[in-house]
mmCIF file with all atom_site columns, C-alpha atoms in Angstrom:
data_model
loop_
_atom_site.group_PDB
_atom_site.id
_atom_site.type_symbol
_atom_site.label_atom_id
_atom_site.label_alt_id
_atom_site.label_comp_id
_atom_site.label_asym_id
_atom_site.label_entity_id
_atom_site.label_seq_id
_atom_site.pdbx_PDB_ins_code
_atom_site.Cartn_x
_atom_site.Cartn_y
_atom_site.Cartn_z
_atom_site.occupancy
_atom_site.B_iso_or_equiv
_atom_site.pdbx_formal_charge
_atom_site.auth_seq_id
_atom_site.auth_comp_id
_atom_site.auth_asym_id
_atom_site.auth_atom_id
_atom_site.pdbx_PDB_model_num
ATOM 1   C CA . MET A 1 1   ? -44.843 -10.113 10.937  1.00 74.00 ? 1330 MET A CA 1
ATOM 2   C CA . PRO A 1 2   ? -44.093 -13.820 10.506  1.00 86.00 ? 1331 PRO A CA 1
ATOM 3   C CA . TRP A 1 3   ? -41.155 -13.641 8.102   1.00 94.00 ? 1332 TRP A CA 1
ATOM 4   C CA . ARG A 1 4   ? -37.460 -14.341 8.514   1.00 96.00 ? 1333 ARG A CA 1
ATOM 5   C CA . LEU A 1 5   ? -35.524 -12.434 5.871   1.00 97.00 ? 1334 LEU A CA 1
ATOM 6   C CA . VAL A 1 6   ? -32.595 -13.547 3.726   1.00 97.00 ? 1335 VAL A CA 1
ATOM 7   C CA . LEU A 1 7   ? -30.835 -10.614 2.093   1.00 97.00 ? 1336 LEU A CA 1
ATOM 8   C CA . ALA A 1 8   ? -28.692 -11.634 -0.877  1.00 97.00 ? 1337 ALA A CA 1
ATOM 9   C CA . SER A 1 9   ? -26.608 -8.485  -1.197  1.00 93.00 ? 1338 SER A CA 1
ATOM 10  C CA . ALA A 1 10  ? -23.120 -7.262  -0.463  1.00 87.00 ? 1339 ALA A CA 1
ATOM 11  C CA . SER A 1 11  ? -24.458 -3.758  0.173   1.00 89.00 ? 1340 SER A CA 1
ATOM 12  C CA . PRO A 1 12  ? -23.945 -2.571  3.752   1.00 90.00 ? 1341 PRO A CA 1
ATOM 13  C CA . ARG A 1 13  ? -26.617 0.068   3.105   1.00 91.00 ? 1342 ARG A CA 1
ATOM 14  C CA . ARG A 1 14  ? -29.272 -2.517  2.217   1.00 94.00 ? 1343 ARG A CA 1
ATOM 15  C CA . ARG A 1 15  ? -28.279 -4.581  5.249   1.00 93.00 ? 1344 ARG A CA 1
ATOM 16  C CA . GLN A 1 16  ? -28.674 -1.551  7.520   1.00 93.00 ? 1345 GLN A CA 1
ATOM 17  C CA . LEU A 1 17  ? -32.061 -0.653  6.042   1.00 95.00 ? 1346 LEU A CA 1
ATOM 18  C CA . LEU A 1 18  ? -33.475 -4.167  6.218   1.00 94.00 ? 1347 LEU A CA 1
ATOM 19  C CA . GLN A 1 19  ? -32.352 -4.627  9.812   1.00 92.00 ? 1348 GLN A CA 1
ATOM 20  C CA . GLY A 1 20  ? -34.460 -1.572  10.628  1.00 93.00 ? 1349 GLY A CA 1
ATOM 21  C CA . LEU A 1 21  ? -37.616 -3.683  10.167  1.00 93.00 ? 1350 LEU A CA 1
ATOM 22  C CA . ASP A 1 22  ? -36.869 -5.516  13.447  1.00 91.00 ? 1351 ASP A CA 1
ATOM 23  C CA . LEU A 1 23  ? -37.148 -8.911  11.758  1.00 92.00 ? 1352 LEU A CA 1
ATOM 24  C CA . PRO A 1 24  ? -34.510 -11.642 11.752  1.00 93.00 ? 1353 PRO A CA 1
ATOM 25  C CA . VAL A 1 25  ? -32.155 -11.064 8.805   1.00 94.00 ? 1354 VAL A CA 1
ATOM 26  C CA . GLU A 1 26  ? -29.639 -13.527 7.405   1.00 95.00 ? 1355 GLU A CA 1
ATOM 27  C CA . ILE A 1 27  ? -27.050 -12.046 5.055   1.00 95.00 ? 1356 ILE A CA 1
ATOM 28  C CA . THR A 1 28  ? -25.795 -13.934 2.041   1.00 94.00 ? 1357 THR A CA 1
ATOM 29  C CA . SER A 1 29  ? -24.596 -12.950 -1.391  1.00 90.00 ? 1358 SER A CA 1
ATOM 30  C CA . VAL A 1 30  ? -25.195 -13.666 -5.024  1.00 94.00 ? 1359 VAL A CA 1
ATOM 31  C CA . ASP A 1 31  ? -23.066 -12.740 -8.001  1.00 91.00 ? 1360 ASP A CA 1
ATOM 32  C CA . ILE A 1 32  ? -24.437 -12.236 -11.495 1.00 94.00 ? 1361 ILE A CA 1
ATOM 33  C CA . ASP A 1 33  ? -23.373 -10.504 -14.682 1.00 91.00 ? 1362 ASP A CA 1
ATOM 34  C CA . GLU A 1 34  ? -25.084 -7.126  -14.335 1.00 89.00 ? 1363 GLU A CA 1
ATOM 35  C CA . THR A 1 35  ? -25.011 -6.363  -18.061 1.00 90.00 ? 1364 THR A CA 1
ATOM 36  C CA . PRO A 1 36  ? -28.587 -5.642  -19.147 1.00 91.00 ? 1365 PRO A CA 1
ATOM 37  C CA . PRO A 1 37  ? -30.015 -7.519  -22.121 1.00 92.00 ? 1366 PRO A CA 1
ATOM 38  C CA . VAL A 1 38  ? -29.617 -5.738  -25.443 1.00 93.00 ? 1367 VAL A CA 1
ATOM 39  C CA . GLY A 1 39  ? -32.668 -3.641  -26.210 1.00 94.00 ? 1368 GLY A CA 1
ATOM 40  C CA . MET A 1 40  ? -34.077 -3.638  -22.668 1.00 95.00 ? 1369 MET A CA 1
ATOM 41  C CA . PRO A 1 41  ? -35.469 -0.201  -21.785 1.00 96.00 ? 1370 PRO A CA 1
ATOM 42  C CA . ASP A 1 42  ? -33.182 1.454   -19.228 1.00 95.00 ? 1371 ASP A CA 1
ATOM 43  C CA . ASP A 1 43  ? -36.029 2.006   -16.770 1.00 95.00 ? 1372 ASP A CA 1
ATOM 44  C CA . GLN A 1 44  ? -36.576 -1.777  -16.563 1.00 97.00 ? 1373 GLN A CA 1
ATOM 45  C CA . VAL A 1 45  ? -32.957 -2.777  -15.864 1.00 96.00 ? 1374 VAL A CA 1
ATOM 46  C CA . ALA A 1 46  ? -33.017 -2.478  -12.051 1.00 97.00 ? 1375 ALA A CA 1
ATOM 47  C CA . GLU A 1 47  ? -36.054 -4.729  -11.608 1.00 98.00 ? 1376 GLU A CA 1
ATOM 48  C CA . HIS A 1 48  ? -34.713 -7.192  -14.179 1.00 97.00 ? 1377 HIS A CA 1
ATOM 49  C CA . LEU A 1 49  ? -31.382 -7.464  -12.346 1.00 97.00 ? 1378 LEU A CA 1
ATOM 50  C CA . ALA A 1 50  ? -33.129 -7.889  -8.980  1.00 97.00 ? 1379 ALA A CA 1
ATOM 51  C CA . ARG A 1 51  ? -35.091 -10.824 -10.457 1.00 98.00 ? 1380 ARG A CA 1
ATOM 52  C CA . GLU A 1 52  ? -31.913 -12.290 -11.974 1.00 97.00 ? 1381 GLU A CA 1
ATOM 53  C CA . LYS A 1 53  ? -30.195 -12.134 -8.587  1.00 97.00 ? 1382 LYS A CA 1
ATOM 54  C CA . ALA A 1 54  ? -33.130 -13.915 -6.939  1.00 97.00 ? 1383 ALA A CA 1
ATOM 55  C CA . ALA A 1 55  ? -33.098 -16.626 -9.614  1.00 96.00 ? 1384 ALA A CA 1
ATOM 56  C CA . ALA A 1 56  ? -29.326 -17.088 -9.268  1.00 96.00 ? 1385 ALA A CA 1
ATOM 57  C CA . TRP A 1 57  ? -29.412 -17.561 -5.490  1.00 96.00 ? 1386 TRP A CA 1
ATOM 58  C CA . ASN A 1 58  ? -29.082 -21.300 -4.933  1.00 92.00 ? 1387 ASN A CA 1
ATOM 59  C CA . GLY A 1 59  ? -30.106 -21.653 -1.303  1.00 92.00 ? 1388 GLY A CA 1
ATOM 60  C CA . THR A 1 60  ? -33.234 -23.296 0.056   1.00 94.00 ? 1389 THR A CA 1
ATOM 61  C CA . LEU A 1 61  ? -35.955 -21.231 1.707   1.00 96.00 ? 1390 LEU A CA 1
ATOM 62  C CA . ALA A 1 62  ? -37.944 -22.449 4.705   1.00 96.00 ? 1391 ALA A CA 1
ATOM 63  C CA . PRO A 1 63  ? -41.703 -21.748 4.610   1.00 95.00 ? 1392 PRO A CA 1
ATOM 64  C CA . ASP A 1 64  ? -41.248 -18.655 6.801   1.00 95.00 ? 1393 ASP A CA 1
ATOM 65  C CA . GLN A 1 65  ? -38.286 -17.175 4.914   1.00 97.00 ? 1394 GLN A CA 1
ATOM 66  C CA . VAL A 1 66  ? -38.226 -14.472 2.239   1.00 97.00 ? 1395 VAL A CA 1
ATOM 67  C CA . LEU A 1 67  ? -35.247 -13.913 -0.026  1.00 98.00 ? 1396 LEU A CA 1
ATOM 68  C CA . ILE A 1 68  ? -34.759 -10.238 -0.886  1.00 98.00 ? 1397 ILE A CA 1
ATOM 69  C CA . THR A 1 69  ? -32.594 -9.058  -3.761  1.00 98.00 ? 1398 THR A CA 1
ATOM 70  C CA . ALA A 1 70  ? -32.270 -5.573  -5.207  1.00 97.00 ? 1399 ALA A CA 1
ATOM 71  C CA . ASP A 1 71  ? -30.487 -3.484  -7.782  1.00 96.00 ? 1400 ASP A CA 1
ATOM 72  C CA . THR A 1 72  ? -30.246 0.267   -8.241  1.00 96.00 ? 1401 THR A CA 1
ATOM 73  C CA . THR A 1 73  ? -29.659 2.207   -11.437 1.00 96.00 ? 1402 THR A CA 1
ATOM 74  C CA . VAL A 1 74  ? -29.313 5.902   -12.151 1.00 97.00 ? 1403 VAL A CA 1
ATOM 75  C CA . LEU A 1 75  ? -30.704 7.469   -15.322 1.00 97.00 ? 1404 LEU A CA 1
ATOM 76  C CA . VAL A 1 76  ? -29.714 10.910  -16.545 1.00 96.00 ? 1405 VAL A CA 1
ATOM 77  C CA . ASP A 1 77  ? -30.921 11.889  -20.005 1.00 91.00 ? 1406 ASP A CA 1
ATOM 78  C CA . GLU A 1 78  ? -30.199 8.833   -22.138 1.00 84.00 ? 1407 GLU A CA 1
ATOM 79  C CA . HIS A 1 79  ? -27.402 7.568   -19.903 1.00 91.00 ? 1408 HIS A CA 1
ATOM 80  C CA . LEU A 1 80  ? -27.779 4.482   -17.703 1.00 95.00 ? 1409 LEU A CA 1
ATOM 81  C CA . LEU A 1 81  ? -25.307 4.717   -14.832 1.00 94.00 ? 1410 LEU A CA 1
ATOM 82  C CA . ASN A 1 82  ? -24.539 1.567   -12.895 1.00 88.00 ? 1411 ASN A CA 1
ATOM 83  C CA . LYS A 1 83  ? -21.430 1.170   -10.723 1.00 92.00 ? 1412 LYS A CA 1
ATOM 84  C CA . PRO A 1 84  ? -18.310 2.951   -11.989 1.00 96.00 ? 1413 PRO A CA 1
ATOM 85  C CA . VAL A 1 85  ? -15.463 0.795   -13.243 1.00 95.00 ? 1414 VAL A CA 1
ATOM 86  C CA . ASP A 1 86  ? -12.756 3.073   -11.837 1.00 97.00 ? 1415 ASP A CA 1
ATOM 87  C CA . ALA A 1 87  ? -12.146 6.534   -10.360 1.00 97.00 ? 1416 ALA A CA 1
ATOM 88  C CA . ALA A 1 88  ? -12.152 8.234   -13.774 1.00 97.00 ? 1417 ALA A CA 1
ATOM 89  C CA . ASP A 1 89  ? -15.545 6.681   -14.556 1.00 97.00 ? 1418 ASP A CA 1
ATOM 90  C CA . ALA A 1 90  ? -16.864 7.831   -11.166 1.00 97.00 ? 1419 ALA A CA 1
ATOM 91  C CA . ARG A 1 91  ? -15.733 11.398  -11.880 1.00 97.00 ? 1420 ARG A CA 1
ATOM 92  C CA . ARG A 1 92  ? -17.373 11.222  -15.334 1.00 97.00 ? 1421 ARG A CA 1
ATOM 93  C CA . MET A 1 93  ? -20.677 10.103  -13.785 1.00 97.00 ? 1422 MET A CA 1
ATOM 94  C CA . LEU A 1 94  ? -20.637 12.810  -11.129 1.00 98.00 ? 1423 LEU A CA 1
ATOM 95  C CA . ARG A 1 95  ? -19.949 15.470  -13.777 1.00 97.00 ? 1424 ARG A CA 1
ATOM 96  C CA . LEU A 1 96  ? -23.001 14.203  -15.692 1.00 97.00 ? 1425 LEU A CA 1
ATOM 97  C CA . LEU A 1 97  ? -25.145 14.503  -12.543 1.00 98.00 ? 1426 LEU A CA 1
ATOM 98  C CA . ALA A 1 98  ? -23.826 17.888  -11.354 1.00 98.00 ? 1427 ALA A CA 1
ATOM 99  C CA . GLY A 1 99  ? -26.365 20.697  -11.548 1.00 98.00 ? 1428 GLY A CA 1
ATOM 100 C CA . ARG A 1 100 ? -29.094 18.412  -12.880 1.00 97.00 ? 1429 ARG A CA 1
ATOM 101 C CA . GLU A 1 101 ? -31.995 16.172  -12.026 1.00 98.00 ? 1430 GLU A CA 1
ATOM 102 C CA . HIS A 1 102 ? -31.788 12.416  -12.563 1.00 98.00 ? 1431 HIS A CA 1
ATOM 103 C CA . ARG A 1 103 ? -33.862 9.349   -11.782 1.00 98.00 ? 1432 ARG A CA 1
ATOM 104 C CA . VAL A 1 104 ? -32.831 6.653   -9.342  1.00 98.00 ? 1433 VAL A CA 1
ATOM 105 C CA . ILE A 1 105 ? -34.607 3.345   -9.882  1.00 98.00 ? 1434 ILE A CA 1
ATOM 106 C CA . THR A 1 106 ? -34.330 0.551   -7.342  1.00 98.00 ? 1435 THR A CA 1
ATOM 107 C CA . GLY A 1 107 ? -35.708 -2.808  -8.370  1.00 98.00 ? 1436 GLY A CA 1
ATOM 108 C CA . VAL A 1 108 ? -36.578 -5.352  -5.696  1.00 98.00 ? 1437 VAL A CA 1
ATOM 109 C CA . CYS A 1 109 ? -37.434 -9.043  -5.849  1.00 98.00 ? 1438 CYS A CA 1
ATOM 110 C CA . LEU A 1 110 ? -38.981 -10.992 -2.967  1.00 98.00 ? 1439 LEU A CA 1
ATOM 111 C CA . ARG A 1 111 ? -38.994 -14.779 -3.231  1.00 97.00 ? 1440 ARG A CA 1
ATOM 112 C CA . THR A 1 112 ? -40.515 -17.316 -0.874  1.00 96.00 ? 1441 THR A CA 1
ATOM 113 C CA . ALA A 1 113 ? -40.571 -21.083 -1.251  1.00 95.00 ? 1442 ALA A CA 1
ATOM 114 C CA . THR A 1 114 ? -43.726 -20.694 -3.368  1.00 95.00 ? 1443 THR A CA 1
ATOM 115 C CA . THR A 1 115 ? -43.979 -17.112 -4.656  1.00 95.00 ? 1444 THR A CA 1
ATOM 116 C CA . THR A 1 116 ? -41.827 -14.552 -6.453  1.00 97.00 ? 1445 THR A CA 1
ATOM 117 C CA . ILE A 1 117 ? -42.796 -10.895 -6.807  1.00 97.00 ? 1446 ILE A CA 1
ATOM 118 C CA . SER A 1 118 ? -40.835 -7.899  -8.015  1.00 98.00 ? 1447 SER A CA 1
ATOM 119 C CA . PHE A 1 119 ? -41.291 -4.181  -8.408  1.00 98.00 ? 1448 PHE A CA 1
ATOM 120 C CA . ALA A 1 120 ? -39.341 -0.992  -8.984  1.00 98.00 ? 1449 ALA A CA 1
ATOM 121 C CA . ASP A 1 121 ? -39.525 2.346   -7.226  1.00 98.00 ? 1450 ASP A CA 1
ATOM 122 C CA . ILE A 1 122 ? -38.375 5.641   -8.704  1.00 98.00 ? 1451 ILE A CA 1
ATOM 123 C CA . ALA A 1 123 ? -37.084 8.811   -7.058  1.00 98.00 ? 1452 ALA A CA 1
ATOM 124 C CA . ARG A 1 124 ? -35.964 11.990  -8.756  1.00 98.00 ? 1453 ARG A CA 1
ATOM 125 C CA . VAL A 1 125 ? -32.814 13.576  -7.339  1.00 98.00 ? 1454 VAL A CA 1
ATOM 126 C CA . THR A 1 126 ? -31.394 17.015  -8.061  1.00 98.00 ? 1455 THR A CA 1
ATOM 127 C CA . PHE A 1 127 ? -27.761 17.951  -7.505  1.00 98.00 ? 1456 PHE A CA 1
ATOM 128 C CA . ARG A 1 128 ? -26.399 21.471  -7.255  1.00 98.00 ? 1457 ARG A CA 1
ATOM 129 C CA . ASP A 1 129 ? -23.438 22.304  -9.460  1.00 98.00 ? 1458 ASP A CA 1
ATOM 130 C CA . LEU A 1 130 ? -20.336 20.474  -8.250  1.00 98.00 ? 1459 LEU A CA 1
ATOM 131 C CA . SER A 1 131 ? -16.803 21.708  -8.805  1.00 98.00 ? 1460 SER A CA 1
ATOM 132 C CA . ASP A 1 132 ? -14.091 19.419  -10.127 1.00 97.00 ? 1461 ASP A CA 1
ATOM 133 C CA . ASP A 1 133 ? -12.328 19.778  -6.763  1.00 98.00 ? 1462 ASP A CA 1
ATOM 134 C CA . GLU A 1 134 ? -15.464 18.595  -4.915  1.00 98.00 ? 1463 GLU A CA 1
ATOM 135 C CA . ILE A 1 135 ? -15.871 15.657  -7.274  1.00 98.00 ? 1464 ILE A CA 1
ATOM 136 C CA . ASP A 1 136 ? -12.182 14.719  -6.941  1.00 97.00 ? 1465 ASP A CA 1
ATOM 137 C CA . TYR A 1 137 ? -12.409 14.961  -3.143  1.00 97.00 ? 1466 TYR A CA 1
ATOM 138 C CA . TYR A 1 138 ? -15.513 12.778  -3.008  1.00 98.00 ? 1467 TYR A CA 1
ATOM 139 C CA . VAL A 1 139 ? -14.092 10.079  -5.274  1.00 97.00 ? 1468 VAL A CA 1
ATOM 140 C CA . ALA A 1 140 ? -10.783 10.002  -3.368  1.00 96.00 ? 1469 ALA A CA 1
ATOM 141 C CA . GLN A 1 141 ? -12.207 10.114  0.165   1.00 96.00 ? 1470 GLN A CA 1
ATOM 142 C CA . HIS A 1 142 ? -15.485 8.198   -0.140  1.00 95.00 ? 1471 HIS A CA 1
ATOM 143 C CA . LYS A 1 143 ? -14.614 5.609   -2.784  1.00 85.00 ? 1472 LYS A CA 1
ATOM 144 C CA . PRO A 1 144 ? -18.011 5.336   -4.531  1.00 94.00 ? 1473 PRO A CA 1
ATOM 145 C CA . MET A 1 145 ? -17.086 2.349   -6.714  1.00 93.00 ? 1474 MET A CA 1
ATOM 146 C CA . ASP A 1 146 ? -19.861 0.142   -5.288  1.00 91.00 ? 1475 ASP A CA 1
ATOM 147 C CA . LYS A 1 147 ? -22.650 2.676   -5.877  1.00 93.00 ? 1476 LYS A CA 1
ATOM 148 C CA . ALA A 1 148 ? -24.872 3.212   -8.900  1.00 93.00 ? 1477 ALA A CA 1
ATOM 149 C CA . GLY A 1 149 ? -24.186 6.634   -10.341 1.00 96.00 ? 1478 GLY A CA 1
ATOM 150 C CA . ALA A 1 150 ? -20.978 6.808   -8.272  1.00 97.00 ? 1479 ALA A CA 1
ATOM 151 C CA . TYR A 1 151 ? -22.602 8.359   -5.230  1.00 97.00 ? 1480 TYR A CA 1
ATOM 152 C CA . GLY A 1 152 ? -24.251 7.564   -1.934  1.00 95.00 ? 1481 GLY A CA 1
ATOM 153 C CA . VAL A 1 153 ? -27.033 9.929   -0.922  1.00 96.00 ? 1482 VAL A CA 1
ATOM 154 C CA . GLN A 1 154 ? -26.326 9.029   2.722   1.00 95.00 ? 1483 GLN A CA 1
ATOM 155 C CA . ASP A 1 155 ? -22.745 10.295  2.691   1.00 94.00 ? 1484 ASP A CA 1
ATOM 156 C CA . TRP A 1 156 ? -20.739 13.484  2.018   1.00 97.00 ? 1485 TRP A CA 1
ATOM 157 C CA . ILE A 1 157 ? -21.949 14.116  -1.528  1.00 96.00 ? 1486 ILE A CA 1
ATOM 158 C CA . GLY A 1 158 ? -25.553 13.698  -0.437  1.00 96.00 ? 1487 GLY A CA 1
ATOM 159 C CA . TYR A 1 159 ? -25.062 16.030  2.525   1.00 97.00 ? 1488 TYR A CA 1
ATOM 160 C CA . THR A 1 160 ? -23.451 18.734  0.417   1.00 97.00 ? 1489 THR A CA 1
ATOM 161 C CA . GLY A 1 161 ? -24.745 18.245  -3.124  1.00 97.00 ? 1490 GLY A CA 1
ATOM 162 C CA . VAL A 1 162 ? -28.320 16.975  -3.147  1.00 98.00 ? 1491 VAL A CA 1
ATOM 163 C CA . THR A 1 163 ? -30.792 19.860  -3.212  1.00 98.00 ? 1492 THR A CA 1
ATOM 164 C CA . ARG A 1 164 ? -34.029 17.950  -3.800  1.00 98.00 ? 1493 ARG A CA 1
ATOM 165 C CA . ILE A 1 165 ? -35.458 14.447  -3.704  1.00 98.00 ? 1494 ILE A CA 1
ATOM 166 C CA . ASP A 1 166 ? -38.888 13.700  -5.127  1.00 98.00 ? 1495 ASP A CA 1
ATOM 167 C CA . GLY A 1 167 ? -39.667 10.210  -3.865  1.00 98.00 ? 1496 GLY A CA 1
ATOM 168 C CA . SER A 1 168 ? -38.270 7.989   -1.150  1.00 98.00 ? 1497 SER A CA 1
ATOM 169 C CA . PHE A 1 169 ? -34.825 8.742   0.268   1.00 98.00 ? 1498 PHE A CA 1
ATOM 170 C CA . TYR A 1 170 ? -34.515 4.986   0.856   1.00 97.00 ? 1499 TYR A CA 1
ATOM 171 C CA . THR A 1 171 ? -35.077 4.237   -2.827  1.00 98.00 ? 1500 THR A CA 1
ATOM 172 C CA . VAL A 1 172 ? -32.047 6.431   -3.541  1.00 97.00 ? 1501 VAL A CA 1
ATOM 173 C CA . MET A 1 173 ? -30.117 4.703   -0.755  1.00 96.00 ? 1502 MET A CA 1
ATOM 174 C CA . GLY A 1 174 ? -30.818 1.328   -2.386  1.00 95.00 ? 1503 GLY A CA 1
ATOM 175 C CA . LEU A 1 175 ? -33.960 -0.226  -0.882  1.00 97.00 ? 1504 LEU A CA 1
ATOM 176 C CA . PRO A 1 176 ? -37.438 1.380   -0.965  1.00 98.00 ? 1505 PRO A CA 1
ATOM 177 C CA . MET A 1 177 ? -38.433 0.346   2.535   1.00 97.00 ? 1506 MET A CA 1
ATOM 178 C CA . HIS A 1 178 ? -42.061 1.458   2.308   1.00 97.00 ? 1507 HIS A CA 1
ATOM 179 C CA . ARG A 1 179 ? -42.565 -0.817  -0.715  1.00 98.00 ? 1508 ARG A CA 1
ATOM 180 C CA . VAL A 1 180 ? -40.593 -3.712  0.820   1.00 98.00 ? 1509 VAL A CA 1
ATOM 181 C CA . TYR A 1 181 ? -42.662 -3.569  4.018   1.00 97.00 ? 1510 TYR A CA 1
ATOM 182 C CA . GLU A 1 182 ? -45.944 -3.446  2.097   1.00 97.00 ? 1511 GLU A CA 1
ATOM 183 C CA . ALA A 1 183 ? -44.884 -6.398  -0.088  1.00 97.00 ? 1512 ALA A CA 1
ATOM 184 C CA . LEU A 1 184 ? -43.912 -8.425  2.994   1.00 96.00 ? 1513 LEU A CA 1
ATOM 185 C CA . ARG A 1 185 ? -47.268 -7.651  4.579   1.00 94.00 ? 1514 ARG A CA 1
ATOM 186 C CA . LEU A 1 186 ? -49.140 -8.883  1.517   1.00 93.00 ? 1515 LEU A CA 1
ATOM 187 C CA . LEU A 1 187 ? -47.062 -11.970 0.725   1.00 92.00 ? 1516 LEU A CA 1
ATOM 188 C CA . PRO A 1 188 ? -49.160 -15.137 0.913   1.00 86.00 ? 1517 PRO A CA 1
ATOM 189 C CA . ARG A 1 189 ? -48.137 -17.623 3.600   1.00 79.00 ? 1518 ARG A CA 1
#
């Protein structure tokens, strides 16, 4: 594959996943206000924010470079869960998710010097019931403040609490690798 990748993300999980493609990866960052526009349907927020991040990145891309940005949201019932603001908010989110199914939506934007494409991928995740002690332990020991829905499927709470995933594990982790790879393959040069 002819691309050199530029990942604009502070997420160590996205960095790890993207490096698994065996392509050169440059890491940078971009900071935007992640408040969704008023009235935007919750299932469109992740892709919208990924596009906003790509638009906000102010670097220059060489003809063989692809900028990749992403955002992940968690939806349970009518609740949109982004990153928790503090430990109490993280505990609140985990109590909402305990014993239930929710949707994880990861939006991705790929931008070259000439083309921008975006998409979203959805996975459904089911948690077993979680006790308050388990939730308190997870929040204290694993500090999920940088994770949508206040959890990482790849760490303790995923090991012990997730009973089912319908969709890509990597979408839940923060970057749907099967979709990213396919988009890279089809990007015009």
